[in-house]
Coordinates of C-alpha atoms in Angstrom, one line a residue:
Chain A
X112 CA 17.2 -98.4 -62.3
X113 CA 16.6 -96.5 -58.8
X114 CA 20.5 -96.0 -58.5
X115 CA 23.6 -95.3 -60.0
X116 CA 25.0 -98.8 -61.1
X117 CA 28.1 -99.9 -61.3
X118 CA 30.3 -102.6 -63.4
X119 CA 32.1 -104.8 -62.9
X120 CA 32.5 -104.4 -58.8
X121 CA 35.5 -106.1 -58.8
X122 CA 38.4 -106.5 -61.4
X123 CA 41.9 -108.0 -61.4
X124 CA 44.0 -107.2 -64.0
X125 CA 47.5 -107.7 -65.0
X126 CA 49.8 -105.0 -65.1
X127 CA 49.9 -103.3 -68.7
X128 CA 46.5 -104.5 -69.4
X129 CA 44.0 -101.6 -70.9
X130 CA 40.6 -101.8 -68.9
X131 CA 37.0 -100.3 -68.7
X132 CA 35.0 -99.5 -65.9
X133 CA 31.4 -98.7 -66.6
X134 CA 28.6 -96.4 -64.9
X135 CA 25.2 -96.2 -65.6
X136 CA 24.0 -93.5 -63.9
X137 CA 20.2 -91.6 -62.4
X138 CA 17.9 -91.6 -65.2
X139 CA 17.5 -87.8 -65.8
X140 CA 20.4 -87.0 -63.9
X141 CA 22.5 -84.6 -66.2
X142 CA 25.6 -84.4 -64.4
X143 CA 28.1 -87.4 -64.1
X144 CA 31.3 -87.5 -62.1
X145 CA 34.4 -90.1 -61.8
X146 CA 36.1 -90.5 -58.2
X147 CA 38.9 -92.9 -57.0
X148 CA 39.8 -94.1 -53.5
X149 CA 42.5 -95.2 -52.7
X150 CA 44.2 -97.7 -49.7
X151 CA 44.0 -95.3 -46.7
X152 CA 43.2 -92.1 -49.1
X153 CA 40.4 -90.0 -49.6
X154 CA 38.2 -89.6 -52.9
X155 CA 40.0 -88.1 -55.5
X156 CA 38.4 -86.5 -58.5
X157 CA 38.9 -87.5 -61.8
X158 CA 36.9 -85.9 -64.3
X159 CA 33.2 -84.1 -64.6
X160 CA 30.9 -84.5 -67.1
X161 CA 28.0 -81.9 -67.3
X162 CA 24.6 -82.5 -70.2
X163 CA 26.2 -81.5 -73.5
X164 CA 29.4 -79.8 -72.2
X165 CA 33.1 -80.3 -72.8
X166 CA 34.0 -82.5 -69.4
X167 CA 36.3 -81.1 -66.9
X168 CA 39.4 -83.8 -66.9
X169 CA 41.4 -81.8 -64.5
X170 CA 41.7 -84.6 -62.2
X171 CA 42.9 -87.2 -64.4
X172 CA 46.6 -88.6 -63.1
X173 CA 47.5 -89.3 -66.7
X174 CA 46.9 -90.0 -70.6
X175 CA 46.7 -93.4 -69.7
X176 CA 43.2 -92.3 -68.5
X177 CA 40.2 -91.4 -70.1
X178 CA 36.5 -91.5 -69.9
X179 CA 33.6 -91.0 -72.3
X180 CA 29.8 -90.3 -71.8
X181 CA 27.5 -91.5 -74.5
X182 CA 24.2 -90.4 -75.4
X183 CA 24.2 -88.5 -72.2
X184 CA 23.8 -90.9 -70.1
X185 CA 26.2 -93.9 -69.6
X186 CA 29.7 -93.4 -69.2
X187 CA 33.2 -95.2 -69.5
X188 CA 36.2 -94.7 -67.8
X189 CA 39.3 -96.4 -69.4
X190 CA 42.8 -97.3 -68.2
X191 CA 45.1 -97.7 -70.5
X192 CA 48.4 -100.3 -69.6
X193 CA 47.1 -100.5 -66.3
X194 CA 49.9 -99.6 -63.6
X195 CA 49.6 -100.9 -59.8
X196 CA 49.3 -97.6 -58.6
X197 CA 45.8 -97.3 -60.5
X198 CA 44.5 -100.2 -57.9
X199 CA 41.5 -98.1 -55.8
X200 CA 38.0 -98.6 -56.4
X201 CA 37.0 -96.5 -58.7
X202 CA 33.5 -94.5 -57.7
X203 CA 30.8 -92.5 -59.9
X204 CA 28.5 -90.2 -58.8
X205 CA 25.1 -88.5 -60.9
X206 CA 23.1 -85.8 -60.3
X207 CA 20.3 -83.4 -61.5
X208 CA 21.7 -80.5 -63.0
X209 CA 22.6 -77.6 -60.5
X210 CA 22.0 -80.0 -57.7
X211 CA 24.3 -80.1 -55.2
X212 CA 23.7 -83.4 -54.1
X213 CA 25.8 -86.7 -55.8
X214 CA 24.3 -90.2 -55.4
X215 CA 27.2 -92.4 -56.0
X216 CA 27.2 -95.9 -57.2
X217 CA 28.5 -98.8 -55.1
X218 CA 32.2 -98.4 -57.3
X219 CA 34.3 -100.9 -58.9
X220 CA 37.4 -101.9 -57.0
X221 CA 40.5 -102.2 -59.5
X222 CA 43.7 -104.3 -58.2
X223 CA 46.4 -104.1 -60.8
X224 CA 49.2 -107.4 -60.3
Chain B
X1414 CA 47.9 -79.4 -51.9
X1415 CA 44.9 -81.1 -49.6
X1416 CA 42.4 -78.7 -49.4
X1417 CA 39.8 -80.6 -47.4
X1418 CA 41.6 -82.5 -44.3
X1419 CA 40.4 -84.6 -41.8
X1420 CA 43.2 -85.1 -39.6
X1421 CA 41.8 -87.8 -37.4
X1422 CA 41.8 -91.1 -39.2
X1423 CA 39.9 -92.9 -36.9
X1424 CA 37.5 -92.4 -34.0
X1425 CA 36.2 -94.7 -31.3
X1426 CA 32.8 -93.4 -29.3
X1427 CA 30.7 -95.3 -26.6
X1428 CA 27.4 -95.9 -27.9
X1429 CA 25.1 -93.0 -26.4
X1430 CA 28.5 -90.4 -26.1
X1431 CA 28.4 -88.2 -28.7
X1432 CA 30.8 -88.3 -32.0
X1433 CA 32.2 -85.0 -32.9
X1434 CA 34.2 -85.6 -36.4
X1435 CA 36.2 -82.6 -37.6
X1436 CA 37.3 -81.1 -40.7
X1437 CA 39.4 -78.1 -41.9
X1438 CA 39.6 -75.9 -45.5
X1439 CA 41.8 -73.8 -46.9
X1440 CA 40.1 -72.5 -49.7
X1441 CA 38.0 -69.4 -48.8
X1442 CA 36.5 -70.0 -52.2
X1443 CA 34.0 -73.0 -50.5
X1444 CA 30.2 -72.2 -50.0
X1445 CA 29.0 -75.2 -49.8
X1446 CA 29.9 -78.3 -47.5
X1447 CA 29.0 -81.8 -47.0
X1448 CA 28.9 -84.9 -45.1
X1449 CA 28.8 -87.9 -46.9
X1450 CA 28.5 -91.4 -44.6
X1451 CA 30.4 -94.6 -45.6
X1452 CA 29.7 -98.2 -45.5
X1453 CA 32.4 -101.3 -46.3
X1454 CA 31.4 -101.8 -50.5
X1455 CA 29.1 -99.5 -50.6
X1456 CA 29.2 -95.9 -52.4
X1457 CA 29.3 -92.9 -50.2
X1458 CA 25.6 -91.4 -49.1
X1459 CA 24.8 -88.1 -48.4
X1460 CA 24.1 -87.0 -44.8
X1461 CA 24.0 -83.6 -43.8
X1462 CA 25.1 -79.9 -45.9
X1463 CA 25.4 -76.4 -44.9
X1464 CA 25.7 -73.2 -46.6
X1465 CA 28.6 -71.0 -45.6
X1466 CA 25.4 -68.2 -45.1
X1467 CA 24.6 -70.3 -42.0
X1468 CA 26.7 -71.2 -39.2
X1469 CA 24.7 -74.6 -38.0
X1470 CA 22.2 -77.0 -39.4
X1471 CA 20.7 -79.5 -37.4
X1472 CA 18.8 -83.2 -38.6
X1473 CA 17.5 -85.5 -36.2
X1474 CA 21.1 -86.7 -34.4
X1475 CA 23.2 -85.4 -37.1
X1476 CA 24.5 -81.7 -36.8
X1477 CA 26.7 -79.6 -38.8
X1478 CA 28.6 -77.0 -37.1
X1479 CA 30.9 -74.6 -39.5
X1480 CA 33.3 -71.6 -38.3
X1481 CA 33.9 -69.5 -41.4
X1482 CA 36.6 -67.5 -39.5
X1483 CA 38.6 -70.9 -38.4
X1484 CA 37.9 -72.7 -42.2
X1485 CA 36.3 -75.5 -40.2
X1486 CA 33.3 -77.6 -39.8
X1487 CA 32.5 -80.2 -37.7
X1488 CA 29.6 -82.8 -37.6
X1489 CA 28.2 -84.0 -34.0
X1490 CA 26.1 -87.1 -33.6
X1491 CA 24.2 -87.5 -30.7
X1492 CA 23.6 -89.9 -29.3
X1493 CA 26.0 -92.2 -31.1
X1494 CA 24.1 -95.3 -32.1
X1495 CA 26.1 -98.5 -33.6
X1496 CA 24.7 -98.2 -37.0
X1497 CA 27.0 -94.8 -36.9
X1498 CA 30.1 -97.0 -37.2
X1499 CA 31.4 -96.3 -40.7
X1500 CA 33.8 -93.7 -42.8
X1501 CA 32.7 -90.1 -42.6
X1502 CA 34.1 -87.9 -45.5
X1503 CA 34.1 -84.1 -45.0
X1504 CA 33.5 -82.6 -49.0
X1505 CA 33.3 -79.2 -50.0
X1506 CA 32.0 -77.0 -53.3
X1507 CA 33.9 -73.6 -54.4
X1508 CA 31.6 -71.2 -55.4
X1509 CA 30.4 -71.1 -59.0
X1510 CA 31.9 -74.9 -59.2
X1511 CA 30.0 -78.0 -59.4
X1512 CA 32.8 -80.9 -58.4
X1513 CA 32.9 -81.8 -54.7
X1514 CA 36.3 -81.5 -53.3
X1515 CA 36.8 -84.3 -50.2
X1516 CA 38.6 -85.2 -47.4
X1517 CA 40.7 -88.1 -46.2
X1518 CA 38.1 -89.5 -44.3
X1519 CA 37.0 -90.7 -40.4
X1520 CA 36.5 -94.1 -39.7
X1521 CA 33.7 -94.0 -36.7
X1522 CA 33.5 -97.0 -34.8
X1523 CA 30.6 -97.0 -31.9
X1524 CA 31.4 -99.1 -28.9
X1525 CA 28.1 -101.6 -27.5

């Protein structure tokens, strides 16, 4: 596709539930990025993912999170025993490599009951 | 430890006025700011950047104004239209570094 795509765009979950969020990003974009905002914050940063590279996690709040890129290309970010304090939508960028320009996609909005 | 702030949550302009949305850094690090434009369920777009080499850049309405000495930048829009109405996040790149760093945000509403 023309974008970076996001799913699902909206998920309810119950609290201690694991759950995936999924981006599909730029074809040809080599550089991936995880975001989360918040109610009333701005975008956070959770982790980086760069062509064949170790990803930069320094942003993730927890162990409960993680995030995988397969292939190069599509990535996963997963919440494990989902808390209400992980409800934000959840954002991902792409971009060429060395570009300093993100195209996000549309995000997934996470609400944890 | 905010790096990026946008202390102005929200900002209300008459349509025509011009919108001045501000944004201070403390990380002398930074070479590299952005201004990304928010609509309701949509992803953040790109708007306007500016190397820390210059001091302004200008596109159409939209210009970028950034004060090395003060850590701050500010974005002008002039004149304000109502399609402007939306959250303006203020990000910023340390040199040598590839993840944006953003602020809280400004929510932008233009008055008819």
């Amino acid at each position: 596709g023309a974008g970076v795509s996001q799913s699902p765009s909206n998920k309810v979950t119950e609290k201690g539930k694991d759950v995936e969020l999924r981006c599909d990003p730029i074809s040809g974009h080599t550089a991936l990025y995880w975001y989360r905002q918040s109610l009333g914050q701005g975008l956070e940063f959770l982790i980086y993912f760069q062509g064949n590279s170790a990803p930069d996690k320094s942003g993730l709040p927890s162990d409960r999170f993680s995030a995988e890129r397969t292939g190069g290309s599509v990535s996963t970010l997963t919440i494990q025993r989902t808390q209400q304090e992980d409800s934000a939508v959840y954002l991902c960028a792409s971009s060429p490599d060395n570009n300093y320009g993100y195209t996000f996609g549309s995000g997934t909005r996470l609400t944890v009951v | 430890d905010q790096q990026v702030k946008q202390n102005s949550p929200s900002l209300s302009v008459q349509e025509g006025r011009i919108s001045i949305l501000n944004c201070d850094y403390t990380n002398s690090m930074f070479d590299y700011f952005l201004w990304y434009k928010k609509y309701p369920a949509e992803g953040p777009t790109f708007l306007i950047s500016i190397s820390s080499i210059k001091d302004k850049n200008e596109d159409g309405r939209f210009t970028v104004f950034l004060n090395k000495s003060a850590k701050h930048l500010s974005l002008h829009i002039v004149p304000s239209q109502p399609g402007d109405s939306a959250v303006y996040f203020c990000a910023a790149r340390a040199q040598g570094a590839q993840k944006l760093v953003f602020g809280q945000g400004t929510r932008l509403t233009i008055n008819p």
